[in-house]
Amino acid sequence: MFNAEVNIIQLNGQHGGSFTAAGPALQMTSLICTLQDHRDDVNWCAFSGKLFATCSGDKTLRIYNTHDFSELPFSPLTGHGYTVHCCCFSSCGQFLASCSTDATTLVWSMSTGEIEAVLEHPGRSPVRICALSPDSAHLVSGASDGSLALWDFPSKQLLRSGAVSDTTMVACCFSPCSQLFMTGSTYGDLRLWDLDMNQLHAEKNAHDLGVTCCTFAPSILSGGQSVQFCLASCGQDSHLKIWAVNKSGCGGYKMQLLHTLTGQSAPVLCCAFSSDGQLLVSGSVDKTVAIYDAKNAILLYTLNQHERKLHLIAQTILQVMIVLCCRLVTACCFSPTSPLIATGSMDKTVNIWRLEDGCSDRELSASPSSEGRTSAGRSRLLVSDWSEGDVSAWLVEEGLEGLVDRFRANNIDGTELLNLTKETLASELHIESVGLRSKLLRKVEELKSDSVCSGIPDEFLCPITRELMREPVIAADSNVFCFFSLNRLACISMCDFSVDVSQQMDTRMKERPSKAGSTLRTVQPHDQPPLLTTLLTPNHTLKMAIGRWQTSR
C-alpha cells in the first residue's frame, strides 16, 4: 500500500505505543505509518491539501504525497545551512516557507522543489518561527533576538520590522481573517499585532517560563459590534490554554482565558487545531500526544507512540536522561482535508495517525489514480471525490476520449472538472474547438444536475452553485453558503464578504432557485438590510451533518 521506504508500524509491533480514550467523540485512533527519513530531530511538520512537509535539525525539509506518504522526487530540500526550525504552506499549496538558524526564510516551489526566494532576516539573527497568513498575502518571521519581520508574500519584499527586547520569538500565528497575528516568546508573553506592526494587546506571563507555540482556531465568532477569535497556546509550564481574543466595537482588543488544560505532565511544545476547530492536539516533553475536544475542553485521547519503555534501557541517570530527551514530541498538525494527525519527535521520526469520528469515510489507502472506477463505482461517489482516473474513464464513456491525455497532463480530478470554464478550456487546456468546449461544458452541467437529483438533501447544497457544500459558512444575515463557492465568485478572505460578491451571489441565485421546501434562505442579499459585519462564520453543525450523510451512503 505504501512506498517501500515508508515503515508501517502496528500498534503492537516493535515500536508499538499505546493510546487511551477519555471521551465518546472519537471512536478509534490508529497509527497509519511512521516516516523515518530525517537524520536529526524533527522540529516542525505541516499539511497542505495534497502534500505533507517536515523539517529537521539535519538542515533539510522532506516533502511527501498525502495519498500514500511516498516522498516526492525532488525531496529532500537542502537549501538551508543550519537547523530548519519551522515550515508552512501557502493556502494554495503551491509554495512552502521555511526558516532556519542561518538567519533566512526560504520560499520553495512545490512544483519543482526549487527556491523561489531567499528572505534575509533584519539583523541576521537566527530565525526561529515563520507563519503565512490564510490569504497568503503576508509572511511573518521571528528571530532569536526578539525581532519580527513582516513580508509581502507575493512580491517577497520586506514591509515592516519590529522587536520585543530581551526575549526570543518562538511562536507566531495569523488570525483567520489574515489581518492580525499573535507572537509568543521565551519571556512568557503573548502579543497581538496588526499588519502595521502596531501592538494591539500584550498578555503578560501567559505561560510561566515561556511560550512554546500558539495557534488560532479557524472560526470567527461575531455578534453585534464585537468579533471573537479563539486561540490556543502552550508553554514550559506544562499547560495548554484556550483563550478568547475579543475585539470590541471601539476597536480595542482584550484576551480572556477560557480553559487551562493539564492533560500532560511536562512542558507542552506544540499545539494545533483541526480544520473545523473542533479538535485540539498537543505534544509534550512527557512523550505523549493529547487530543482534546476544543469546545468543551475535554481530553479525548492520549497517544504514547513516541514513548520507549525505560526498563529496556540500562538504569543509569545519564541513559535515562538521553531517552527522555530523544523522545520529546516536538511537532503536531492536522490535515485540512483528511482525518489525519501528524506528530514529530526528537527521535527523528514522524507518526501519521488516523482519527475516526463517524463523519468521514475517506481511507488512507491507494485509490485508483491511473485507472478509473467502473460507472457503477463512480455513481456511488460525489463528482468532487472523483480521482483523475475516474475523470478519464468518464471522458471515454461520453465519447470525449480525445481529451484524456490532456486532462491527465493537467491533473484534472473531480473537483477541477466541476470548476472548468470556457476560459480555462481555451487558455489553459488549449482546446481550440468551440463545439468541443461547449459539448464538454454541457456534460459537466449534466453531472451537476445529476448530483442534485441523486438524493442529496437540498439543505446540503450551496444556493450559489447547487453543489454539495464542503465548507458551509454563515453570513451575518444568517444565509448559508459554501466558502469555496464564494472564493470562485470573487477573490475574498474570511473577513472580506464584499458588496460585489453579494451582487454576484444575487445573480447566481436568481439563475438557480432553491427547491420548494428548502430550509435554506436564498433571498437576494441586496433586498435585505446592510450586513452588520462582513465576517463569515463556519457552520460546524451542518458540516458534521453532511459528513454523516456521506458516511451513510
Tab-separated table of C-alpha atoms in Angstrom, residues 175-499:
chain	number	residue	atom	x	y	z
A	175	SER	CA	-5.797	35.121	12.748
A	176	PRO	CA	-8.290	33.522	10.318
A	177	CYS	CA	-9.066	36.973	8.879
A	178	SER	CA	-5.364	37.427	7.946
A	179	GLN	CA	-5.347	40.948	9.418
A	180	LEU	CA	-3.786	40.134	12.814
A	181	PHE	CA	-1.038	37.896	14.130
A	182	MET	CA	-0.047	36.654	17.569
A	183	THR	CA	3.507	36.086	18.766
A	184	GLY	CA	4.845	34.145	21.720
A	185	SER	CA	8.273	34.413	23.321
A	186	THR	CA	10.559	32.704	25.794
A	187	TYR	CA	9.675	35.500	28.219
A	188	GLY	CA	6.163	34.034	28.522
A	189	ASP	CA	4.136	36.824	26.859
A	190	LEU	CA	1.574	36.613	24.089
A	191	ARG	CA	1.369	39.741	21.925
A	192	LEU	CA	-1.231	40.659	19.312
A	193	TRP	CA	-0.139	42.760	16.306
A	194	ASP	CA	-1.782	44.272	13.248
A	195	LEU	CA	-0.233	44.488	9.770
A	196	ASP	CA	1.176	47.945	10.554
A	197	MET	CA	3.222	46.347	13.343
A	198	ASN	CA	1.143	48.083	15.988
A	199	GLN	CA	0.976	46.096	19.205
A	200	LEU	CA	-2.729	45.781	19.995
A	201	HIS	CA	-2.528	43.743	23.196
A	202	ALA	CA	0.070	42.110	25.414
A	203	GLU	CA	-0.859	39.216	27.683
A	204	LYS	CA	1.970	39.239	30.198
A	205	ASN	CA	3.061	35.953	31.798
A	206	ALA	CA	0.643	33.925	29.707
A	207	HIS	CA	2.906	30.928	30.381
A	208	ASP	CA	5.395	30.757	33.202
A	209	LEU	CA	8.934	30.033	31.941
A	210	GLY	CA	7.978	30.759	28.329
A	211	VAL	CA	5.557	30.206	25.454
A	212	THR	CA	6.410	27.366	23.054
A	213	CYS	CA	3.604	27.534	20.470
A	214	CYS	CA	0.358	29.333	19.655
A	215	THR	CA	-2.341	28.809	17.033
A	216	PHE	CA	-5.650	30.414	16.112
A	217	ALA	CA	-8.771	28.315	15.548
A	218	PRO	CA	-10.139	28.760	12.004
A	219	SER	CA	-13.527	30.044	13.178
A	220	ILE	CA	-14.609	33.639	13.726
A	221	LEU	CA	-17.494	34.480	16.017
A	222	SER	CA	-19.361	37.744	15.630
A	223	GLY	CA	-22.310	39.327	17.374
A	224	GLY	CA	-23.467	42.905	17.155
A	225	GLN	CA	-20.358	45.057	17.016
A	226	SER	CA	-17.998	42.505	18.619
A	227	VAL	CA	-15.726	39.950	16.985
A	228	GLN	CA	-14.116	36.994	18.732
A	229	PHE	CA	-11.258	34.674	17.796
A	230	CYS	CA	-10.189	31.521	19.605
A	231	LEU	CA	-6.506	30.984	20.363
A	232	ALA	CA	-4.613	28.048	21.847
A	233	SER	CA	-1.172	28.419	23.411
A	234	CYS	CA	1.190	26.104	25.240
A	235	GLY	CA	4.353	26.538	27.232
A	236	GLN	CA	7.053	25.407	29.579
A	237	ASP	CA	4.554	25.461	32.458
A	238	SER	CA	3.094	22.152	31.150
A	239	HIS	CA	-0.196	23.870	30.348
A	240	LEU	CA	-2.251	24.136	27.186
A	241	LYS	CA	-4.506	27.189	27.329
A	242	ILE	CA	-7.514	28.248	25.280
A	243	TRP	CA	-8.174	31.981	25.001
A	244	ALA	CA	-10.878	34.208	23.592
A	245	VAL	CA	-9.430	37.184	21.727
A	246	ASN	CA	-12.153	39.811	21.632
A	247	LYS	CA	-12.457	42.974	19.585
A	248	SER	CA	-14.951	45.459	20.931
A	249	GLY	CA	-16.955	47.981	18.956
A	250	CYS	CA	-14.485	50.733	19.849
A	251	GLY	CA	-11.665	48.792	18.182
A	252	GLY	CA	-9.775	47.656	21.274
A	253	TYR	CA	-8.659	44.080	21.913
A	254	LYS	CA	-8.516	42.014	25.055
A	255	MET	CA	-7.816	38.370	25.868
A	256	GLN	CA	-9.832	36.162	28.188
A	257	LEU	CA	-8.574	32.813	29.444
A	258	LEU	CA	-11.307	30.219	28.829
A	259	HIS	CA	-9.635	26.928	29.755
A	260	THR	CA	-6.368	25.628	31.168
A	261	LEU	CA	-5.776	22.032	30.067
A	262	THR	CA	-3.475	19.923	32.207
A	263	GLY	CA	-3.589	16.565	30.441
A	264	GLN	CA	0.199	16.388	30.088
A	265	SER	CA	2.751	16.262	32.869
A	266	ALA	CA	5.698	18.113	31.324
A	267	PRO	CA	6.287	21.181	29.128
A	268	VAL	CA	3.933	21.249	26.130
A	269	LEU	CA	5.941	22.029	22.994
A	270	CYS	CA	3.376	22.223	20.178
A	271	CYS	CA	-0.341	22.529	19.537
A	272	ALA	CA	-2.703	22.701	16.554
A	273	PHE	CA	-6.416	22.966	15.799
A	274	SER	CA	-8.251	20.746	13.344
A	275	SER	CA	-9.519	22.443	10.184
A	276	ASP	CA	-13.021	22.807	11.650
A	277	GLY	CA	-11.757	23.958	15.050
A	278	GLN	CA	-13.470	21.093	16.869
A	279	LEU	CA	-10.314	19.270	17.979
A	280	LEU	CA	-7.055	20.443	19.513
A	281	VAL	CA	-3.859	18.389	19.600
A	282	SER	CA	-0.695	18.982	21.627
A	283	GLY	CA	2.694	17.299	22.014
A	284	SER	CA	4.767	17.263	25.169
A	285	VAL	CA	8.118	16.569	26.762
A	286	ASP	CA	6.368	13.700	28.551
A	287	LYS	CA	6.417	11.919	25.131
A	288	THR	CA	2.639	11.956	24.749
A	289	VAL	CA	0.231	13.468	22.244
A	290	ALA	CA	-3.039	14.712	23.737
A	291	ILE	CA	-6.220	15.215	21.698
A	292	TYR	CA	-8.942	17.434	23.153
A	293	ASP	CA	-12.485	18.419	22.383
A	294	ALA	CA	-11.621	22.101	21.872
A	295	LYS	CA	-15.105	23.459	22.528
A	296	ASN	CA	-15.703	21.610	25.776
A	297	ALA	CA	-12.041	21.360	26.874
A	298	ILE	CA	-12.298	17.585	27.374
A	299	LEU	CA	-9.329	15.228	26.951
A	300	LEU	CA	-10.338	12.617	24.395
A	301	TYR	CA	-7.151	10.662	23.715
A	302	THR	CA	-3.575	10.342	24.881
A	303	LEU	CA	-1.225	8.780	22.325
A	304	ASN	CA	2.049	7.286	23.505
A	305	GLN	CA	3.644	6.014	20.307
A	306	HIS	CA	6.774	8.153	20.749
A	307	GLU	CA	7.382	6.635	24.199
A	308	ARG	CA	10.020	3.979	24.816
A	309	LYS	CA	9.895	1.758	27.889
A	310	LEU	CA	12.586	2.860	30.294
A	311	HIS	CA	13.051	-0.605	31.765
A	312	LEU	CA	14.586	-1.702	28.451
A	313	ILE	CA	17.410	0.787	28.992
A	314	ALA	CA	20.234	0.436	31.498
A	315	GLN	CA	19.124	2.389	34.522
A	316	THR	CA	21.847	4.998	34.785
A	317	ILE	CA	20.902	8.612	35.226
A	318	LEU	CA	22.681	9.588	32.005
A	319	GLN	CA	20.941	6.949	29.909
A	320	VAL	CA	17.531	7.797	31.337
A	321	MET	CA	18.111	11.469	30.530
A	322	ILE	CA	19.079	10.561	26.973
A	323	VAL	CA	15.903	8.543	26.490
A	324	LEU	CA	13.752	11.354	27.862
A	325	CYS	CA	15.395	13.903	25.583
A	326	CYS	CA	15.242	11.737	22.485
A	327	ARG	CA	11.550	11.025	22.618
A	328	LEU	CA	10.053	14.500	23.086
A	329	VAL	CA	7.086	15.257	20.839
A	330	THR	CA	8.123	18.490	19.145
A	331	ALA	CA	5.625	18.893	16.287
A	332	CYS	CA	1.994	18.187	15.541
A	333	CYS	CA	-0.565	19.180	12.913
A	334	PHE	CA	-3.914	18.193	11.419
A	335	SER	CA	-4.558	17.541	7.756
A	336	PRO	CA	-7.029	20.107	6.354
A	337	THR	CA	-8.678	17.547	4.062
A	338	SER	CA	-8.432	14.158	5.807
A	339	PRO	CA	-8.949	12.876	9.359
A	340	LEU	CA	-5.191	12.641	9.915
A	341	ILE	CA	-2.786	13.893	12.567
A	342	ALA	CA	0.987	14.029	12.164
A	343	THR	CA	3.336	14.102	15.160
A	344	GLY	CA	7.085	14.643	15.004
A	345	SER	CA	9.667	13.869	17.635
A	346	MET	CA	13.266	14.254	18.684
A	347	ASP	CA	13.555	10.546	17.877
A	348	LYS	CA	13.874	11.667	14.197
A	349	THR	CA	10.527	10.105	13.246
A	350	VAL	CA	7.102	11.345	12.227
A	351	ASN	CA	3.982	9.338	13.029
A	352	ILE	CA	0.823	9.623	10.928
A	353	TRP	CA	-2.392	8.872	12.844
A	354	ARG	CA	-5.900	8.399	11.541
A	355	LEU	CA	-8.878	9.616	13.576
A	356	GLU	CA	-12.295	8.052	13.121
A	357	ASP	CA	-15.108	10.351	14.216
A	358	GLY	CA	-18.007	8.904	12.247
A	359	CYS	CA	-18.079	11.920	9.946
A	360	SER	CA	-15.751	10.792	7.190
A	361	ASP	CA	-15.382	7.705	5.073
A	362	ARG	CA	-12.126	8.660	3.416
A	363	GLU	CA	-9.492	5.939	3.765
A	364	LEU	CA	-5.750	6.452	3.676
A	365	SER	CA	-5.241	3.802	1.064
A	366	ALA	CA	-4.291	3.652	-2.547
A	367	SER	CA	-7.330	4.670	-4.551
A	368	PRO	CA	-7.453	4.445	-8.331
A	369	SER	CA	-5.448	7.265	-9.827
A	370	SER	CA	-4.355	5.866	-13.147
A	371	GLU	CA	-7.316	3.571	-13.692
A	372	GLY	CA	-10.827	4.839	-13.157
A	373	ARG	CA	-13.601	3.027	-11.315
A	374	THR	CA	-16.475	1.451	-13.152
A	375	SER	CA	-19.506	3.593	-13.895
A	376	ALA	CA	-21.365	1.894	-11.038
A	377	GLY	CA	-18.475	2.571	-8.689
A	378	ARG	CA	-18.335	6.229	-9.630
A	379	SER	CA	-22.087	6.615	-9.224
A	380	ARG	CA	-21.681	5.998	-5.505
A	381	LEU	CA	-19.239	8.905	-5.261
A	382	LEU	CA	-19.752	12.632	-5.424
A	383	VAL	CA	-18.163	14.030	-8.560
A	384	SER	CA	-15.922	16.182	-6.352
A	385	ASP	CA	-14.463	12.927	-4.941
A	386	TRP	CA	-13.529	11.514	-8.366
A	387	SER	CA	-9.883	10.722	-8.976
A	388	GLU	CA	-8.059	11.679	-12.161
A	389	GLY	CA	-8.639	8.123	-13.350
A	390	ASP	CA	-12.377	8.463	-12.758
A	391	VAL	CA	-12.452	11.625	-14.856
A	392	SER	CA	-10.569	9.862	-17.661
A	393	ALA	CA	-12.998	6.928	-17.598
A	394	TRP	CA	-15.951	9.336	-17.702
A	395	LEU	CA	-14.483	11.137	-20.728
A	396	VAL	CA	-14.238	7.831	-22.599
A	397	GLU	CA	-17.838	6.924	-21.729
A	398	GLU	CA	-19.022	10.325	-23.000
A	399	GLY	CA	-17.199	9.965	-26.327
A	400	LEU	CA	-14.518	12.512	-25.364
A	401	GLU	CA	-11.576	10.116	-25.306
A	402	GLY	CA	-9.525	12.609	-27.320
A	403	LEU	CA	-9.274	14.779	-24.207
A	404	VAL	CA	-7.997	12.060	-21.850
A	405	ASP	CA	-4.270	12.714	-22.326
A	406	ARG	CA	-4.761	16.466	-21.986
A	407	PHE	CA	-6.763	16.069	-18.779
A	408	ARG	CA	-4.222	13.650	-17.318
A	409	ALA	CA	-1.347	16.004	-18.117
A	410	ASN	CA	-3.134	18.766	-16.219
A	411	ASN	CA	-4.168	16.570	-13.254
A	412	ILE	CA	-7.899	17.195	-13.680
A	413	ASP	CA	-9.780	15.352	-10.919
A	414	GLY	CA	-13.442	15.633	-9.974
A	415	THR	CA	-13.122	18.941	-8.156
A	416	GLU	CA	-11.231	20.544	-11.033
A	417	LEU	CA	-13.713	19.102	-13.537
A	418	LEU	CA	-16.632	20.842	-11.818
A	419	ASN	CA	-14.755	24.143	-11.849
A	420	LEU	CA	-13.924	24.173	-15.579
A	421	THR	CA	-14.966	27.266	-17.535
A	422	LYS	CA	-14.826	28.253	-21.197
A	423	GLU	CA	-11.852	30.451	-20.431
A	424	THR	CA	-9.982	27.634	-18.674
A	425	LEU	CA	-10.638	25.197	-21.512
A	426	ALA	CA	-9.391	27.680	-24.093
A	427	SER	CA	-6.444	29.364	-22.364
A	428	GLU	CA	-5.078	26.639	-20.057
A	429	LEU	CA	-6.143	23.341	-21.635
A	430	HIS	CA	-5.813	24.775	-25.165
A	431	ILE	CA	-8.990	23.213	-26.521
A	432	GLU	CA	-9.455	25.285	-29.666
A	433	SER	CA	-12.712	23.781	-30.946
A	434	VAL	CA	-15.673	25.881	-29.801
A	435	GLY	CA	-18.010	22.952	-30.338
A	436	LEU	CA	-15.864	20.606	-28.273
A	437	ARG	CA	-15.661	23.119	-25.424
A	438	SER	CA	-19.437	23.585	-25.458
A	439	LYS	CA	-20.062	19.832	-25.530
A	440	LEU	CA	-17.762	19.258	-22.574
A	441	LEU	CA	-19.353	22.026	-20.510
A	442	ARG	CA	-22.828	20.617	-21.245
A	443	LYS	CA	-21.682	17.219	-19.991
A	444	VAL	CA	-20.289	18.825	-16.829
A	445	GLU	CA	-23.600	20.649	-16.241
A	446	GLU	CA	-25.382	17.311	-16.612
A	447	LEU	CA	-23.117	15.877	-13.920
A	448	LYS	CA	-24.052	18.749	-11.622
A	449	SER	CA	-27.747	18.249	-12.354
A	450	ASP	CA	-27.451	14.524	-11.704
A	451	SER	CA	-25.876	15.237	-8.316
A	452	VAL	CA	-28.827	17.447	-7.396
A	453	CYS	CA	-31.231	14.658	-8.333
A	454	SER	CA	-29.233	11.886	-6.648
A	455	GLY	CA	-30.834	12.251	-3.244
A	456	ILE	CA	-28.602	14.928	-1.750
A	457	PRO	CA	-30.707	16.811	0.819
A	458	ASP	CA	-31.317	20.295	-0.501
A	459	GLU	CA	-30.052	21.931	2.677
A	460	PHE	CA	-26.636	20.381	1.934
A	461	LEU	CA	-26.394	22.159	-1.444
A	462	CYS	CA	-24.856	25.582	-1.864
A	463	PRO	CA	-27.548	28.010	-3.098
A	464	ILE	CA	-24.997	29.595	-5.449
A	465	THR	CA	-23.620	26.564	-7.305
A	466	ARG	CA	-26.088	23.813	-6.253
A	467	GLU	CA	-23.100	21.650	-5.316
A	468	LEU	CA	-22.578	19.792	-2.049
A	469	MET	CA	-21.078	22.209	0.461
A	470	ARG	CA	-17.608	21.249	1.674
A	471	GLU	CA	-17.143	24.237	3.995
A	472	PRO	CA	-20.551	25.719	4.873
A	473	VAL	CA	-20.375	29.240	6.299
A	474	ILE	CA	-22.991	31.599	7.741
A	475	ALA	CA	-23.160	35.223	6.648
A	476	ALA	CA	-24.243	37.962	9.050
A	477	ASP	CA	-27.823	37.809	7.689
A	478	SER	CA	-27.965	34.036	8.522
A	479	ASN	CA	-27.748	32.888	4.898
A	480	VAL	CA	-25.673	29.726	4.461
A	481	PHE	CA	-23.191	29.320	1.595
A	482	CYS	CA	-20.154	27.247	0.672
A	483	PHE	CA	-16.956	29.194	1.310
A	484	PHE	CA	-15.249	27.652	-1.738
A	485	SER	CA	-18.147	28.765	-3.942
A	486	LEU	CA	-17.683	32.322	-2.706
A	487	ASN	CA	-13.993	32.118	-3.482
A	488	ARG	CA	-14.782	31.070	-7.036
A	489	LEU	CA	-17.045	34.096	-7.472
A	490	ALA	CA	-14.558	36.621	-6.156
A	491	CYS	CA	-11.174	36.652	-4.512
A	492	ILE	CA	-12.159	37.072	-0.877
A	493	SER	CA	-10.889	36.122	2.550
A	494	MET	CA	-12.892	35.011	5.542
A	495	CYS	CA	-13.164	38.651	6.574
A	496	ASP	CA	-13.938	40.234	3.180
A	497	PHE	CA	-17.517	39.395	2.277
A	498	SER	CA	-17.948	42.374	-0.045
A	499	VAL	CA	-20.904	44.032	-1.754
